[in-house]
Coordinates of C-alpha atoms in Angstrom, one line a residue:
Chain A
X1 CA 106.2 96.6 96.1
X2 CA 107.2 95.4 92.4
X3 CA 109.4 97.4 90.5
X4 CA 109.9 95.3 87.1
X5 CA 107.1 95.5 85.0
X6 CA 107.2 93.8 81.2
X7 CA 105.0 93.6 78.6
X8 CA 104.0 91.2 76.3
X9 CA 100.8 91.5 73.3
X10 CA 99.7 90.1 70.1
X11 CA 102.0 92.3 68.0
X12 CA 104.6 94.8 68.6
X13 CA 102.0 98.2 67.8
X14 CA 99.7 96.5 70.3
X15 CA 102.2 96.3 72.9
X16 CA 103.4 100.3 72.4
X17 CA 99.7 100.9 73.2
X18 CA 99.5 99.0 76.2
X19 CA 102.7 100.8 77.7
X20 CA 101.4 104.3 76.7
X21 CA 98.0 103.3 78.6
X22 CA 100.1 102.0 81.4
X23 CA 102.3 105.4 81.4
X24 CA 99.0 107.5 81.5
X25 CA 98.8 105.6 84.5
X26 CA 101.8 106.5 86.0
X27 CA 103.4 103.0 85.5
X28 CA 106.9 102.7 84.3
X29 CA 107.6 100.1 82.1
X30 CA 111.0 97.8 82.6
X31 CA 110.7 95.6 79.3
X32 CA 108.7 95.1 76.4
X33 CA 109.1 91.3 75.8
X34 CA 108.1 90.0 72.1
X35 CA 105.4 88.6 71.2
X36 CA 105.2 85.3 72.6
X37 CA 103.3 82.3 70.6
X38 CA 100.1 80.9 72.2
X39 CA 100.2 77.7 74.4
X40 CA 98.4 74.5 72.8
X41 CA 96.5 73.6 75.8
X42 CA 92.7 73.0 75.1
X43 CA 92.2 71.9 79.0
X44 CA 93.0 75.7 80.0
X45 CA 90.5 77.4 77.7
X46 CA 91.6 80.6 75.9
X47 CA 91.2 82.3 79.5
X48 CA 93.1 79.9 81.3
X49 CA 95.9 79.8 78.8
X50 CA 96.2 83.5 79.0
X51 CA 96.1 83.1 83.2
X52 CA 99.0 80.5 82.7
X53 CA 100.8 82.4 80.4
X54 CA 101.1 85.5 82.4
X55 CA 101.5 83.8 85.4
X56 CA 104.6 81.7 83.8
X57 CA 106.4 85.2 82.6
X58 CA 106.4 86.4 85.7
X59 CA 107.8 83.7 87.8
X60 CA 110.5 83.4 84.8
X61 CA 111.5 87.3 85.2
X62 CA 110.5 87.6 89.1
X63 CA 108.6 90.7 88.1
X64 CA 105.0 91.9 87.5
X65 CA 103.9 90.6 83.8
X66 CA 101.3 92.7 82.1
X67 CA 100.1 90.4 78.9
X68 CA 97.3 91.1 76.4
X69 CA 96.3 88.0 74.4
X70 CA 94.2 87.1 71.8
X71 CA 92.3 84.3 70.0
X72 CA 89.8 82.9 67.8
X73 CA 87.3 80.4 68.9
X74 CA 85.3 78.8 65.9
X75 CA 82.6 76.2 67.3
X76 CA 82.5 74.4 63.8
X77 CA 85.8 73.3 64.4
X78 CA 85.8 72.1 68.0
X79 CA 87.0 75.3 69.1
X80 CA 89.9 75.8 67.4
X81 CA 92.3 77.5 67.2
X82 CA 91.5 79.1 70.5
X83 CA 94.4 78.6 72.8
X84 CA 96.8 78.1 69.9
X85 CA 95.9 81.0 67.6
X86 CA 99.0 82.4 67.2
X87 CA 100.7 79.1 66.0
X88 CA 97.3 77.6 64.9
X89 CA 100.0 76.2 61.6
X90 CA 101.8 73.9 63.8
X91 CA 99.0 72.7 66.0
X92 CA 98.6 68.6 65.5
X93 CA 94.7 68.9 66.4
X94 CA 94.8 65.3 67.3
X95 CA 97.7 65.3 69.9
X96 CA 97.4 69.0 70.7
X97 CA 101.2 69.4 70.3
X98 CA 102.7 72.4 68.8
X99 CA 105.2 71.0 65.6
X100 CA 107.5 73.8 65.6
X101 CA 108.1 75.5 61.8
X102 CA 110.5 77.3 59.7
X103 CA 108.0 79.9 59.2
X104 CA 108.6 83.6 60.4
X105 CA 105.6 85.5 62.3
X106 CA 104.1 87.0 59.2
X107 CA 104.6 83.0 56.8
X108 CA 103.3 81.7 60.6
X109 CA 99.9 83.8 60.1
X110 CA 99.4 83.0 56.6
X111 CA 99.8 79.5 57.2
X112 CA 97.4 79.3 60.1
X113 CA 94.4 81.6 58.1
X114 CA 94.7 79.0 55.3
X115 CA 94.5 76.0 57.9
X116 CA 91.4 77.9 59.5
X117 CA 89.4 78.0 55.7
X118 CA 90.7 74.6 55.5
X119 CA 89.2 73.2 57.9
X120 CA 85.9 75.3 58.1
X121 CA 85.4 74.2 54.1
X122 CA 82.8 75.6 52.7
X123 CA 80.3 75.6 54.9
X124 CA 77.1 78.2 54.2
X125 CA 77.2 81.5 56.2
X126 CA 75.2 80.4 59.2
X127 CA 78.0 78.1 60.6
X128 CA 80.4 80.2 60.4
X129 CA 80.0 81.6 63.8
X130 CA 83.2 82.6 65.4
X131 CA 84.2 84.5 68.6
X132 CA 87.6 87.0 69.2
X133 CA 88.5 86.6 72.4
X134 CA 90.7 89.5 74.0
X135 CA 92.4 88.8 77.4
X136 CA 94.4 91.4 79.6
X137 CA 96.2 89.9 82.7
X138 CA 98.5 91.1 85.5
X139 CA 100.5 88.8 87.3
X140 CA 103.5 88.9 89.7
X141 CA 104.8 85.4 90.5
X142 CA 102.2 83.0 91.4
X143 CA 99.2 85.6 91.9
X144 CA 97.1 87.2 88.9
X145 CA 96.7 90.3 90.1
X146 CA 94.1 91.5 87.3
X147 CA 92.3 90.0 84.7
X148 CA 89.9 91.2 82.2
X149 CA 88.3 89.6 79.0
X150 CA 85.6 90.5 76.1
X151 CA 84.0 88.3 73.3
X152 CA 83.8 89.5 70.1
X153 CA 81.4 87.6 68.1
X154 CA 80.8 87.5 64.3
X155 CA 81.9 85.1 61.7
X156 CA 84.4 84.5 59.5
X157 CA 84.8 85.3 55.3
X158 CA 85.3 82.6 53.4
X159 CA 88.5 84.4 51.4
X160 CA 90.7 87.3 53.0
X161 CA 89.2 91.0 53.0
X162 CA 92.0 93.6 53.9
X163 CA 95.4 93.1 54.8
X164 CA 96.1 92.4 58.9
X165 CA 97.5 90.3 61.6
X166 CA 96.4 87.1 62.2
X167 CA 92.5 86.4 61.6
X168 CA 92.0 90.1 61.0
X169 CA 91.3 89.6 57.2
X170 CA 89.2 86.7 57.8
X171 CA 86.8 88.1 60.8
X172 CA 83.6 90.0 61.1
X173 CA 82.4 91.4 63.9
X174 CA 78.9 91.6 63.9
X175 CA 78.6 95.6 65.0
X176 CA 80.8 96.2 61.8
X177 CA 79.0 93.8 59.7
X178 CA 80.0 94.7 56.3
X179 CA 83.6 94.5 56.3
X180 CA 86.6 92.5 58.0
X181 CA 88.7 93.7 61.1
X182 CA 91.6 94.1 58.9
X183 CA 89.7 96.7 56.7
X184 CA 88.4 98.7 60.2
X185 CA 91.0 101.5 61.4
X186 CA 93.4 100.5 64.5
X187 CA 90.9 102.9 66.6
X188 CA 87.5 101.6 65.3
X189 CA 89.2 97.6 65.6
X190 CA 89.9 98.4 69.1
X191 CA 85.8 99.4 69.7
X192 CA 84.6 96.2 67.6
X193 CA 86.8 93.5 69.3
X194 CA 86.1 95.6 73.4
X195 CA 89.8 95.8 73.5
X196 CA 89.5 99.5 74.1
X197 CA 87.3 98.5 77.6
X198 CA 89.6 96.5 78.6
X199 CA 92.4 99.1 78.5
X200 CA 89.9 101.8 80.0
X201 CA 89.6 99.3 83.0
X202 CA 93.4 98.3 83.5
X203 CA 94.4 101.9 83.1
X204 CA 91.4 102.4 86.2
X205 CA 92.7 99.9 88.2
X206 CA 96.7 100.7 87.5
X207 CA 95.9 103.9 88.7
X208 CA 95.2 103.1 92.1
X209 CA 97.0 100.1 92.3
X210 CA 100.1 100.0 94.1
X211 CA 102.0 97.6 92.2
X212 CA 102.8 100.8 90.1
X213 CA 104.2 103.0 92.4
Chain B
X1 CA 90.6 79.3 100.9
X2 CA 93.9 79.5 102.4
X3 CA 95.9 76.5 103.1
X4 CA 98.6 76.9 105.7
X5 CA 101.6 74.3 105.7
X6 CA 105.1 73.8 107.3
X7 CA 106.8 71.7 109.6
X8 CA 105.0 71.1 113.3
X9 CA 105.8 74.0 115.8
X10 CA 106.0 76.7 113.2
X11 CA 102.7 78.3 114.1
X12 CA 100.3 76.9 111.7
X13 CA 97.3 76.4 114.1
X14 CA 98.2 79.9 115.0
X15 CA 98.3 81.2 111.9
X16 CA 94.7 79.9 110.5
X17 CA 92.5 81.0 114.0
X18 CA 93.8 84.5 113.5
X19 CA 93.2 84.1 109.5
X20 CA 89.9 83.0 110.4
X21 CA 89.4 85.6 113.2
X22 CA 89.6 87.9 110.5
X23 CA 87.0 85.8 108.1
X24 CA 89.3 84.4 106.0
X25 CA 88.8 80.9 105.4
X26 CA 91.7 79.0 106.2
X27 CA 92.9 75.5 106.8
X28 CA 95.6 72.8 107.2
X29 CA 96.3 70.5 104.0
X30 CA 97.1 68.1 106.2
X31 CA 98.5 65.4 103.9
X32 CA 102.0 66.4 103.1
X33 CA 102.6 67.1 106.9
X34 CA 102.2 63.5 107.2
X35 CA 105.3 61.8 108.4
X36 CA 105.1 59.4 105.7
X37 CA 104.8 62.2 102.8
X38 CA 108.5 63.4 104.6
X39 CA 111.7 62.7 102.8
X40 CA 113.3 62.8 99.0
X41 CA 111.3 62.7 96.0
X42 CA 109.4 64.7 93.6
X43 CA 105.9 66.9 94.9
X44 CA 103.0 64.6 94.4
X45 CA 101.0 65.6 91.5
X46 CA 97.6 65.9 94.0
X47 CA 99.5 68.3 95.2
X48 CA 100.6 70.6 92.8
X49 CA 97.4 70.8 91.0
X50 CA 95.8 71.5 94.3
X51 CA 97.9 74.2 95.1
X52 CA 97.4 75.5 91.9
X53 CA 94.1 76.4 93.2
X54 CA 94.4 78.1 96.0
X55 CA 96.5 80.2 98.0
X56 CA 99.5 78.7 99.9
X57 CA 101.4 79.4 102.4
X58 CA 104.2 77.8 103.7
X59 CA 105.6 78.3 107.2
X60 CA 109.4 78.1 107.9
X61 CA 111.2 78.3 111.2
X62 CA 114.6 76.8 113.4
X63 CA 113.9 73.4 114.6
X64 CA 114.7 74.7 117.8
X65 CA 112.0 77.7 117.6
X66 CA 109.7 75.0 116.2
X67 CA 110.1 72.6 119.7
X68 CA 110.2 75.5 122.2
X69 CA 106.7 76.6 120.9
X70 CA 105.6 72.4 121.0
X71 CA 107.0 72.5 124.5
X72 CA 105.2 75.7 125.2
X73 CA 101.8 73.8 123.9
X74 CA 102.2 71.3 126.0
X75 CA 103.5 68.3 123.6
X76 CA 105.4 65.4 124.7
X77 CA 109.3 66.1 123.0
X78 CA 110.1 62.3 123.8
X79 CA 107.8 61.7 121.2
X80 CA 109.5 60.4 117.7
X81 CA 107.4 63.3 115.8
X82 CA 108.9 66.1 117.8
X83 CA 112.1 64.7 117.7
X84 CA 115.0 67.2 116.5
X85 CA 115.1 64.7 113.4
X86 CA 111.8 64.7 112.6
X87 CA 111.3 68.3 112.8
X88 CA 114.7 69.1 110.6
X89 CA 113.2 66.3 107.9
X90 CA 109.9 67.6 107.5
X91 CA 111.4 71.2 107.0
X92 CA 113.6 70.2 104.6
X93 CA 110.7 68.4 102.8
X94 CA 109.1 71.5 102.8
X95 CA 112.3 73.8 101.9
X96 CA 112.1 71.1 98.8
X97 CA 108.0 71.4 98.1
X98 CA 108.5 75.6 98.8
X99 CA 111.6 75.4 95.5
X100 CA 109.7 72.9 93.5
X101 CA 106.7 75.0 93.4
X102 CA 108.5 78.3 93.2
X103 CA 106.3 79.8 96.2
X104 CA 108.4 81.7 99.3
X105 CA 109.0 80.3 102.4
X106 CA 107.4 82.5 105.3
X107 CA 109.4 82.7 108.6
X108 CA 107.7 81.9 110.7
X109 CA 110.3 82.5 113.9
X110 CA 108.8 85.7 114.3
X111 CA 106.0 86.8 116.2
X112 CA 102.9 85.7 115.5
X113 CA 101.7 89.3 114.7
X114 CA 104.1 90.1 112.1
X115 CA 103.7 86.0 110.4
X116 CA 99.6 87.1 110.1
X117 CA 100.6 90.4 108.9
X118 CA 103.7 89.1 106.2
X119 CA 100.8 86.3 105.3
X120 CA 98.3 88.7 104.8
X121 CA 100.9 91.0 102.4
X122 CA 102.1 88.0 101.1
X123 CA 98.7 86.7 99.4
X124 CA 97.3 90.9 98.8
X125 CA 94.9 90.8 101.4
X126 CA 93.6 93.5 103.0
X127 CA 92.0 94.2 106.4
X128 CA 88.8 95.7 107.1
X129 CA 85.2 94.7 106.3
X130 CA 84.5 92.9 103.2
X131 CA 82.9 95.3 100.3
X132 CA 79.9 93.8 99.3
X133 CA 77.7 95.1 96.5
X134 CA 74.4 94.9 96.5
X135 CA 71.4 95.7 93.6
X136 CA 69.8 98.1 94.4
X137 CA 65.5 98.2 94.8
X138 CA 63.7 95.2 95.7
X139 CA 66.3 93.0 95.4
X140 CA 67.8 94.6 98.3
X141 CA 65.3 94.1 100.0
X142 CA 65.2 90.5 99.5
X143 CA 68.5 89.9 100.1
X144 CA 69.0 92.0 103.6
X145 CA 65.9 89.4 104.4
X146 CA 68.1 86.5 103.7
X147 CA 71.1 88.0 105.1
X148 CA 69.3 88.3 108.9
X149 CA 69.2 84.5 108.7
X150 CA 73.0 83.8 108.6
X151 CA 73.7 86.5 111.2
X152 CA 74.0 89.3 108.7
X153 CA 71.5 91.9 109.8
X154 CA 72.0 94.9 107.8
X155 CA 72.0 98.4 109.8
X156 CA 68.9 99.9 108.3
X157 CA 70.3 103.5 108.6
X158 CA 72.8 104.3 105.7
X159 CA 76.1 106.0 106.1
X160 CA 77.6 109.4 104.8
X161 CA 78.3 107.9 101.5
X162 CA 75.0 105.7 101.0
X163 CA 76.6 102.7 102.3
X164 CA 75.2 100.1 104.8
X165 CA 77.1 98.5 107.5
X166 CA 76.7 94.6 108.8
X167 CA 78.8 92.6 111.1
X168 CA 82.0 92.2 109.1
X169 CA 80.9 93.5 106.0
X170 CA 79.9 97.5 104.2
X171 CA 77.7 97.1 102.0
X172 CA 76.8 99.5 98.9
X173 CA 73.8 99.6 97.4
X174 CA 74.4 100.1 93.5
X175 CA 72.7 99.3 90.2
X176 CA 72.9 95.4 89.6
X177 CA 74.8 95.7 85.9
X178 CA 77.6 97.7 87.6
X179 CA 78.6 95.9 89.7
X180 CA 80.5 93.1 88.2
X181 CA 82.7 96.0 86.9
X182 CA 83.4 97.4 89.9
X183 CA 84.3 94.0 91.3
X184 CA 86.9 93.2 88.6
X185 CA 88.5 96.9 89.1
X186 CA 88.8 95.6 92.5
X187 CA 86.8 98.1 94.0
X188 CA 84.2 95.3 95.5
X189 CA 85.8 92.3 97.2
X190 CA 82.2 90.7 95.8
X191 CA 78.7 91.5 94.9
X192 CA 75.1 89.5 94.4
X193 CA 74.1 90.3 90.9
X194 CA 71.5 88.2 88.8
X195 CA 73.5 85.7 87.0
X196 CA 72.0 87.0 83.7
X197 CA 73.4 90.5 84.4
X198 CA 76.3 89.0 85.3
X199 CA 76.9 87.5 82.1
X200 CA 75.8 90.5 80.4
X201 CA 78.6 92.4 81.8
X202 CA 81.2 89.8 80.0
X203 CA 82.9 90.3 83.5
X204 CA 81.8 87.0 84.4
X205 CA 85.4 85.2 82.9
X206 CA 87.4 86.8 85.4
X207 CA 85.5 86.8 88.4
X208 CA 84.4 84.1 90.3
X209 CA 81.0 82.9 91.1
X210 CA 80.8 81.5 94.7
X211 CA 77.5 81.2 95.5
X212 CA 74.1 80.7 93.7
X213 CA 71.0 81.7 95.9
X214 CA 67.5 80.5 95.5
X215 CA 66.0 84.6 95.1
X216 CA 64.5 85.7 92.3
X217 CA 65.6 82.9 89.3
X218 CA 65.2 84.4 85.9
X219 CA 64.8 82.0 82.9
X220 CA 65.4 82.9 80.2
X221 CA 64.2 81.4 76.4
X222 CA 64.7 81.5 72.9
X223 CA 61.6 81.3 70.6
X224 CA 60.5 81.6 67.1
X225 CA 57.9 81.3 64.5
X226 CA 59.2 78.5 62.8
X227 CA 59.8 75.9 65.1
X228 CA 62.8 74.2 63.3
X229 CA 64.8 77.3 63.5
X230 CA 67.3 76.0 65.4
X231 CA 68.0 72.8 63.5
X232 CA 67.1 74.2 60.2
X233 CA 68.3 77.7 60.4
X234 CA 68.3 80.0 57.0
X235 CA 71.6 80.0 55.1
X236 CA 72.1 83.3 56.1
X237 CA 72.4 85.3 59.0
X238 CA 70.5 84.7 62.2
X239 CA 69.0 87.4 63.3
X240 CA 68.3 87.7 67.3
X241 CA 66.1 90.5 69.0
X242 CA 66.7 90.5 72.7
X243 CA 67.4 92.9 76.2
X244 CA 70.9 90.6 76.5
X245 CA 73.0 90.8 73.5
X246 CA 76.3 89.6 75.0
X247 CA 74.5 86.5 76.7
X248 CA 73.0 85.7 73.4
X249 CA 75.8 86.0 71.3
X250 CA 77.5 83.6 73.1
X251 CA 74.8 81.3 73.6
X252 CA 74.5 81.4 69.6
X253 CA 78.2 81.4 69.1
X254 CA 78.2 78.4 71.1
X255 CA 76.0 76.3 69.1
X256 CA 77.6 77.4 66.1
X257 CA 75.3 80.4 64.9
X258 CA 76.3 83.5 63.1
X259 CA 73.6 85.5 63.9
X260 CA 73.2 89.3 64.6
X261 CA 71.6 90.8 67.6
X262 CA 69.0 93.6 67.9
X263 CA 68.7 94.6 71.3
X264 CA 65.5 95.0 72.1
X265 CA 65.5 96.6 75.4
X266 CA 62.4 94.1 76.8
X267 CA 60.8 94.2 73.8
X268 CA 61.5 91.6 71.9
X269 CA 58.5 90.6 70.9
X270 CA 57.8 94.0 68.5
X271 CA 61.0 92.6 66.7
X272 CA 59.9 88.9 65.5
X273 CA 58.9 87.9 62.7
X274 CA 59.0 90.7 60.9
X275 CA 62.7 92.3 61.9
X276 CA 64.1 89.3 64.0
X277 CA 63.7 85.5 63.4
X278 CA 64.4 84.2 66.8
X279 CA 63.7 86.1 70.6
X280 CA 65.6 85.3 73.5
X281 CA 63.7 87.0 76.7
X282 CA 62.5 86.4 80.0
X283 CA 60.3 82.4 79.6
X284 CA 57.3 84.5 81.6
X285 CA 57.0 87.1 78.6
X286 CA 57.8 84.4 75.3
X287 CA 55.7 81.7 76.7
X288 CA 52.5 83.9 76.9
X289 CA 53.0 84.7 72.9
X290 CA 51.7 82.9 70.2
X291 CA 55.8 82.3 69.3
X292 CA 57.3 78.1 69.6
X293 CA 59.9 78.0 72.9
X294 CA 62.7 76.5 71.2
X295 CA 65.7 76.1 73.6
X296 CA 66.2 77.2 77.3
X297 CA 69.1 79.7 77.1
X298 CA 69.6 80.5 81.0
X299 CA 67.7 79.3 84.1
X300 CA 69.7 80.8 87.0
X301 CA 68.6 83.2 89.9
X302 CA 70.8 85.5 92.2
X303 CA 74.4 84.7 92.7
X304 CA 77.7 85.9 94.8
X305 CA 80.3 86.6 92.6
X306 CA 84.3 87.6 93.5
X307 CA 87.7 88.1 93.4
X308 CA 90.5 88.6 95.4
X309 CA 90.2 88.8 99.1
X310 CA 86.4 87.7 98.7
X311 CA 87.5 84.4 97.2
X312 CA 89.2 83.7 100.3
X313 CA 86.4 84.9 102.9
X314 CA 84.0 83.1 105.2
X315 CA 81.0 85.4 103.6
X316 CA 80.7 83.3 100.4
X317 CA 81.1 79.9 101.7
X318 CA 78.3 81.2 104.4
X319 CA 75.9 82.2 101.5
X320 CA 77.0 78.9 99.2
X321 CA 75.8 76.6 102.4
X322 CA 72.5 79.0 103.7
X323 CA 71.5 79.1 99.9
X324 CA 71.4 75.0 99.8
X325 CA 69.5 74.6 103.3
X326 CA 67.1 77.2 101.7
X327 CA 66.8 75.9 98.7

C-alpha cells in the first residue's frame, strides 16, 4: 500500500529509537527527517498541532509520516508553551506568531527554559503544576492512520536540575518526585513521561498493520 | 460521516445507498454541487474547514459517462443542468476543489462495484460487522437491554471465541479499562466504556466519543477536611488519594495544582487527613463522610467511543439519538 515511510521526533536519539521500534516491527524506514519545530497554533491544542503536523509531512512527501512530538503545558501561564514548545523563544504570546531567531536548536532551548521561569516568576510550589504531553501519530496524506498520547504530570523547578533537551532540566514528574527528567536515565525518562506505552502500542499496531508490508 | 461529491451523473446517489447499505453513514454536501458554487475562484473557506472534518470523496467521470447514466435515470438532457456545458463546468470545478485540497479524484466511469470498493480502500474501511466492545458483568447486561430497543438484540448464545453476534455488529465482552486500548490499536472499531474509565485509560485524546448514554452515571467528587483547600491550598504539594490517578491529575493540573496522587484503589477515605489532604471518589461514598465536597470533578455515565471505521458508522449515530429519546 505505502512504501515511503519518514520519521520525524523531538531530537535525533529519539528518532533512532522510533525506527528501531518500527524495524522490530518489520517496518522499513525511507527517511529520517529532522527535527522539525512545533507549530504556534493554540486553536489546535498540543494534540491537534501534532494531528496537523503529521498530516502536513505526509501530503508534502506523499508518503506515510510517523511523528513523535512533545510539549509542555503549564496552566499558570495560559497554557503555554504547549503547541509551541520547541520554539517557545520566538513565540509573541500575544499574536501567537512565531518571530523566527538566530539561535541554533541547543541556544533555541536555552532561550525558551529561561522564557518559561520568566514568565512562571516565582510563584510558591503549588502553582507550578505542569503537564508533558507526548504524542505519536501516523499519517499518509490526508488520513491519520494512528494516534496515541499520554500526560505526564508534575511541576516544574524553579532553576535547572541536570543537563537535557528542552524542559527536561526544568520538569518533575510526579512518579519520580525527587529529581528532574534530565537527571532520570533515557530508559527510566521514557517510563516517567508513558513514552515507552506509546511505543509498545505503535509497535502492536505496526505489526499488523499493512501500511508496513 | 462520509460526504460524497462530484459532478451530476457520476454516481453519487449510487455511491452513498450502497455506503449506507453497508452502515456507513453517508451523504451529499450538497452546496458546492450547486450551479451557482460552479466556476473559477478559490474553495470557500466553509468548505475547507468542513472537509477537514470528515471523509471526502470526490467522484470523477467523462461528461459523456456522466449523461448516459442521467439518461439512463430518467432525467430530462434538454435541461440547462445536464447540458454537456454544465456537466464539463461543474467537473472542472471539482478537478479545481479535488487540487486545492490535495484529495484524489475517484473515477467514477467504472462500475459501480469497483467505485464502492476503490471508496471503501480509498478512506481504510473495512467490511464486515462492526467490533463493538462491551464491559463485561452487569453492565452488559444493561446495555444488551438498551440495545433490543434500537433493533440490536444480542444472540444470547456466545461464539467459539466468547464473542456475541447482533445484526450488523460482533460484539466482545471484555473488561471495561481495556477496552479503550484495544480500540486505539484498532482492534475495536468502538466500545461502551464508562467515561471515567475512559479517561483513566489516557486513551481518550485519540479516540472519539460518539455517544453519551443515560446507564449507570458515575459522579465523581473531590473533598477535604479543610474546606478552603481548593482556594487556599498549602504552599506545598497537594497531595491526592484516589481509584483514578490519571483523571485526577489532570483535573488538578488543569486548575493549576501540583499535587501528587496516592491511588487508593476505592479507598480513599483511609488516606485523608492523615496521608492525603484532598479525595477524589465516587460522590455516593465522599458525601456519606464527615469530609466538605469541594468541587465536582466528573459527572458522566456510559459512553460510545471510536475510531476509524466506527466514526463513520450508522451504530454510533443510532446510540447518540436512542440515548437522547431515553434520556
Amino acid at each position: 500500500m505505502h512504501t515511503v515511510l519518514h520519521l520525524t521526533a523531538p531530537s535525533d536519539e529519539r528518532a533512532q529509537d522510533l525506527a528501531l521500534a518500527l524495524r522490530r516491527a518489520g517496518a522499513s524506514i525511507g527517511k529520517v527527517l529532522p527535527p522539525l519545530p512545533g507549530l504556534p497554533s493554540r486553536a489546535h491544542g498540543v494534540f491537534g498541532a501534532a494531528r496537523a503536523r503529521a498530516l502536513s509531512i505526509a501530503e508534502a512527501s506523499a508518503g506515510v509520516v510517523v511523528l513523535e512530538d512533545e510539549a509542555l503545558v503549564v496552566p499558570a501561564i495560559g497554557g503555554l508553551p504547549g503547541p509551541a514548545s520547541a520554539r517557545f523563544a520566538e513565540l509573541n504570546a500575544s499574536t501567537m506568531q512565531l518571530v523566527p531567531s538566530d539561535l541554533d536548536r541547543e541556544g533555541l532551548e536555552r532561550a525558551s527554559r529561561a522564557k518559561l521561569l520568566m514568565l512562571i516568576g516565582d510563584s510558591a510550589l503549588h502553582e507550578r503544576a505542569a503537564s508533558l504531553h507526548t504524542m505519536l501519530v501516523v499519517a499518509a496524506p490526508r488520513r491519520v492512520l494512528f494516534e496515541v498520547a499520554v500526560a505526564c504530570h508534575g511541576w516544574v523547578l524553579p532553576s535547572a536540575h541536570g543537563e537535557g533537551r528542552a524542559y527536561d532540566a526544568l520538569f518533575v514528574a510526579q512518579r519520580f518526585a525527587d529529581r528532574t527528567l534530565a537527571q532520570l536515565s533515557a530508559e527510566v525518562r521514557s517510563e516517567a513521561v508513558g513514552r515507552r506505552r506509546l511505543l509498545d502500542d505503535l509497535v502492536l499496531w505496526a505489526s499488523r498493520s499493512e501500511v508496513f508490508p | 460521516m462520509i460526504v460524497v461529491d462530484g459532478a451530476s451523473g457520476t454516481g453519487k446517489s449510487t455511491l452513498i445507498e450502497a455506503l449506507r447499505a453497508l452502515g456507513f453513514e453517508a451523504r451529499e454536501r450538497g452546496i458546492s454541487s450547486e450551479p451557482e458554487a460552479e466556476g473559477e475562484g478559490a474553495v470557500p473557506e466553509s468548505i475547507t474547514d468542513a472537509v477537514a472534518q470528515e471523509a471526502y470523496v470526490i467522484l470523477d467521470a467523462p461528461e459523456e459517462i456522466c449523461r448516459a447514466r442521467l439518461r439512463q435515470a430518467g432525467k430530462l438532457l434538454t435541461s440547462s443542468h445536464y447540458s454537456h456545458e454544465a456537466i464539463a463546468r461543474s467537473r472542472a470545478r471539482f478537478r479545481q476543489l479535488a487540487r486545492e485540497l490535495r484529495l484524489p479524484l475517484l473515477d467514477a466511469s467504472r462500475s459501480q462495484a469497483e467505485v464502492l470498493s476503490a471508496t471503501l480502500e480509498l478512506l481504510g474501511l473495512e467490511l464486515g460487522p462492526l467490533r463493538v466492545g462491551v464491559p463485561q458483568g452487569p453492565l452488559f447486561v444493561a446495555l444488551g437491554r438498551f440495545l433490543e430497543t434500537i433493533g440490536h438484540p444480542i444472540d444470547p448464545s456466545p461464539g467459539k471465541s466468547g464473542t456475541y453476534t447482533s445484526p450488523g455488529l460482533e460484539l466482545f465482552s471484555l473488561p471495561a479499562r481495556a477496552l479503550p486500548r484495544l480500540v486505539a490499536l484498532g482492534l475495536l472499531d468502538v466500545a461502551f466504556a464508562g467515561h471515567e474509565d475512559l479517561v483513566e485509560s489516557g486513551y481518550h485524546t485519540s479516540l472519539r466519543v460518539l455517544a453519551r448514554l443515560p446507564i449507570e452515571p458515575v459522579r465523581l467528587v473531590a473533598a477535604a477536611q479543610q474546606e478552603s483547600l481548593l482556594e487556599a491550598p498549602p504552599s506545598r504539594l497537594l497531595v491526592i488519594a484516589t481509584p483514578y490517578p490519571t483523571l485526577t491529575s489532570a483535573w488538578a493540573s488543569e486548575r493549576g495544582l501540583a499535587h501528587v496522587c496516592i491511588e487508593s484503589f476505592g479507598s480513599s477515605l483511609a488516606f485523608v487527613p492523615s496521608m492525603a489532604e484532598l479525595a477524589v471518589d465516587e460522590a455516593a461514598v465522599l458525601e456519606r463522610s464527615s469530609l466538605h465536597v469541594l468541587a465536582e470533578v466528573m459527572s458522566e455515565g456510559l459512553c460510545l467511543f471510536g475510531r476509524g471505521k466506527g466514526l463513520h458508522h450508522q451504530f454510533g449515530a443510532r446510540i447518540q439519538a436512542a440515548s437522547l429519546t431515553q434520556s
